[in-house]
Amino acid sequence: MHGGHTIGISHCAPVVPRLYNFDGNGGTDPSLDPTYAAYPKTICPPVPDPATVLGMDPNSTLSFDSHYYDIVEQHDGLFESDAALLNNTESALLVD
């Protein structure tokens, strides 16, 4: 269902740990492209407002397309589960 992340929004709460305190070290998930990580940080502060949302696929939030796989390949996936697709040889081939 990962391809489903190409359309829709997420609340900030699920991604804040990945942005600000990954593995409890106070930093950003090292598998996340630092340039991309700056984008969700502009929307989601360390203590997020429960009503704040952001697009799961920033360039095509309202379109069901293959752009999601492009961003995953560039390490720009919003969720840890997106990044995990590149950790397995078989799933990485599907992303490519």
PDB file of C-alpha atoms in Angstrom:
ATOM      1  CA  MET A   1       0.000   0.000   0.000  1.00  0.00           C
ATOM      2  CA  HIS A   2       3.028   2.258  -0.020  1.00  0.00           C
ATOM      3  CA  GLY A   3       2.052   3.676  -3.408  1.00  0.00           C
ATOM      4  CA  GLY A   4      -1.002   5.062  -1.638  1.00  0.00           C
ATOM      5  CA  HIS A   5       1.276   7.619   0.005  1.00  0.00           C
ATOM      6  CA  THR A   6       1.273   9.491  -3.298  1.00  0.00           C
ATOM      7  CA  ILE A   7      -2.077  11.057  -2.507  1.00  0.00           C
ATOM      8  CA  GLY A   8      -3.347  12.722   0.613  1.00  0.00           C
ATOM      9  CA  ILE A   9      -2.142  14.389   3.754  1.00  0.00           C
ATOM     10  CA  SER A  10      -0.684  13.477   7.116  1.00  0.00           C
ATOM     11  CA  HIS A  11      -0.909  15.150  10.469  1.00  0.00           C
ATOM     12  CA  CYS A  12       2.455  16.269  11.797  1.00  0.00           C
ATOM     13  CA  ALA A  13       2.519  14.044  14.878  1.00  0.00           C
ATOM     14  CA  PRO A  14       3.557  10.849  13.040  1.00  0.00           C
ATOM     15  CA  VAL A  15       6.542  12.531  11.367  1.00  0.00           C
ATOM     16  CA  VAL A  16       7.810  14.883  14.091  1.00  0.00           C
ATOM     17  CA  PRO A  17       9.993  12.196  15.764  1.00  0.00           C
ATOM     18  CA  ARG A  18      11.656  11.498  12.415  1.00  0.00           C
ATOM     19  CA  LEU A  19      12.322  15.192  11.902  1.00  0.00           C
ATOM     20  CA  TYR A  20      13.471  16.254  15.367  1.00  0.00           C
ATOM     21  CA  ASN A  21      14.387  13.308  17.572  1.00  0.00           C
ATOM     22  CA  PHE A  22      15.127  10.243  15.507  1.00  0.00           C
ATOM     23  CA  ASP A  23      16.291   7.361  17.701  1.00  0.00           C
ATOM     24  CA  GLY A  24      16.261   9.761  20.664  1.00  0.00           C
ATOM     25  CA  ASN A  25      19.400  11.557  19.492  1.00  0.00           C
ATOM     26  CA  GLY A  26      17.751  14.934  18.909  1.00  0.00           C
ATOM     27  CA  GLY A  27      18.483  14.880  15.190  1.00  0.00           C
ATOM     28  CA  THR A  28      16.774  14.129  11.915  1.00  0.00           C
ATOM     29  CA  ASP A  29      16.546  10.614  10.493  1.00  0.00           C
ATOM     30  CA  PRO A  30      19.832  10.220   8.567  1.00  0.00           C
ATOM     31  CA  SER A  31      18.040   8.342   5.773  1.00  0.00           C
ATOM     32  CA  LEU A  32      16.007  11.485   5.020  1.00  0.00           C
ATOM     33  CA  ASP A  33      17.509  13.931   2.539  1.00  0.00           C
ATOM     34  CA  PRO A  34      18.471  17.024   4.590  1.00  0.00           C
ATOM     35  CA  THR A  35      17.260  19.451   1.930  1.00  0.00           C
ATOM     36  CA  TYR A  36      13.855  17.768   1.837  1.00  0.00           C
ATOM     37  CA  ALA A  37      13.709  17.533   5.649  1.00  0.00           C
ATOM     38  CA  ALA A  38      13.766  21.320   5.796  1.00  0.00           C
ATOM     39  CA  TYR A  39      10.383  21.412   4.011  1.00  0.00           C
ATOM     40  CA  PRO A  40       8.250  19.514   6.563  1.00  0.00           C
ATOM     41  CA  LYS A  41      10.079  21.333   9.365  1.00  0.00           C
ATOM     42  CA  THR A  42       8.638  24.610   8.030  1.00  0.00           C
ATOM     43  CA  ILE A  43       5.154  23.180   8.568  1.00  0.00           C
ATOM     44  CA  CYS A  44       5.586  20.911  11.581  1.00  0.00           C
ATOM     45  CA  PRO A  45       7.304  22.339  14.679  1.00  0.00           C
ATOM     46  CA  PRO A  46       8.817  19.999  17.313  1.00  0.00           C
ATOM     47  CA  VAL A  47       5.591  20.248  19.323  1.00  0.00           C
ATOM     48  CA  PRO A  48       2.984  20.041  16.569  1.00  0.00           C
ATOM     49  CA  ASP A  49      -0.497  21.495  16.525  1.00  0.00           C
ATOM     50  CA  PRO A  50      -2.846  18.484  16.179  1.00  0.00           C
ATOM     51  CA  ALA A  51      -4.705  20.273  13.384  1.00  0.00           C
ATOM     52  CA  THR A  52      -1.638  20.927  11.217  1.00  0.00           C
ATOM     53  CA  VAL A  53      -1.273  18.734   8.142  1.00  0.00           C
ATOM     54  CA  LEU A  54       1.134  18.393   5.236  1.00  0.00           C
ATOM     55  CA  GLY A  55       1.084  16.591   1.913  1.00  0.00           C
ATOM     56  CA  MET A  56       2.558  13.123   1.824  1.00  0.00           C
ATOM     57  CA  ASP A  57       3.822  13.755  -1.725  1.00  0.00           C
ATOM     58  CA  PRO A  58       4.400  17.520  -1.841  1.00  0.00           C
ATOM     59  CA  ASN A  59       4.367  17.912  -5.626  1.00  0.00           C
ATOM     60  CA  SER A  60       1.260  15.865  -6.250  1.00  0.00           C
ATOM     61  CA  THR A  61      -0.723  15.657  -3.020  1.00  0.00           C
ATOM     62  CA  LEU A  62      -4.031  15.528  -4.866  1.00  0.00           C
ATOM     63  CA  SER A  63      -2.954  13.232  -7.735  1.00  0.00           C
ATOM     64  CA  PHE A  64      -2.591   9.474  -7.787  1.00  0.00           C
ATOM     65  CA  ASP A  65       0.576   9.113  -9.836  1.00  0.00           C
ATOM     66  CA  SER A  66       4.047   7.562  -9.792  1.00  0.00           C
ATOM     67  CA  HIS A  67       5.786  10.650  -8.357  1.00  0.00           C
ATOM     68  CA  TYR A  68       5.795   8.980  -4.944  1.00  0.00           C
ATOM     69  CA  TYR A  69       8.378   6.462  -6.156  1.00  0.00           C
ATOM     70  CA  ASP A  70      10.593   9.263  -7.469  1.00  0.00           C
ATOM     71  CA  ILE A  71      10.648  10.970  -4.085  1.00  0.00           C
ATOM     72  CA  VAL A  72      11.313   7.712  -2.237  1.00  0.00           C
ATOM     73  CA  GLU A  73      14.273   7.075  -4.517  1.00  0.00           C
ATOM     74  CA  GLN A  74      15.575  10.577  -3.677  1.00  0.00           C
ATOM     75  CA  HIS A  75      15.193   9.867   0.083  1.00  0.00           C
ATOM     76  CA  ASP A  76      12.319  12.349   0.296  1.00  0.00           C
ATOM     77  CA  GLY A  77       9.616  10.013   1.608  1.00  0.00           C
ATOM     78  CA  LEU A  78       7.719  11.477   4.538  1.00  0.00           C
ATOM     79  CA  PHE A  79       7.416   8.298   6.613  1.00  0.00           C
ATOM     80  CA  GLU A  80       9.965   5.804   7.913  1.00  0.00           C
ATOM     81  CA  SER A  81       8.049   3.109   6.062  1.00  0.00           C
ATOM     82  CA  ASP A  82       8.760   4.979   2.808  1.00  0.00           C
ATOM     83  CA  ALA A  83      12.495   4.949   3.518  1.00  0.00           C
ATOM     84  CA  ALA A  84      12.336   1.271   4.451  1.00  0.00           C
ATOM     85  CA  LEU A  85      11.452   0.408   0.853  1.00  0.00           C
ATOM     86  CA  LEU A  86      15.063   1.135  -0.071  1.00  0.00           C
ATOM     87  CA  ASN A  87      16.454  -1.156   2.651  1.00  0.00           C
ATOM     88  CA  ASN A  88      15.386  -4.332   0.892  1.00  0.00           C
ATOM     89  CA  THR A  89      16.823  -5.328  -2.486  1.00  0.00           C
ATOM     90  CA  GLU A  90      13.511  -6.585  -3.859  1.00  0.00           C
ATOM     91  CA  SER A  91      11.447  -3.572  -2.802  1.00  0.00           C
ATOM     92  CA  ALA A  92      14.202  -1.159  -3.894  1.00  0.00           C
ATOM     93  CA  LEU A  93      13.956  -2.631  -7.394  1.00  0.00           C
ATOM     94  CA  LEU A  94      10.215  -1.935  -7.401  1.00  0.00           C
ATOM     95  CA  VAL A  95      10.846   1.688  -6.425  1.00  0.00           C
ATOM     96  CA  ASP A  96      13.347   2.066  -9.250  1.00  0.00           C
TER      97      ASP A  96
END
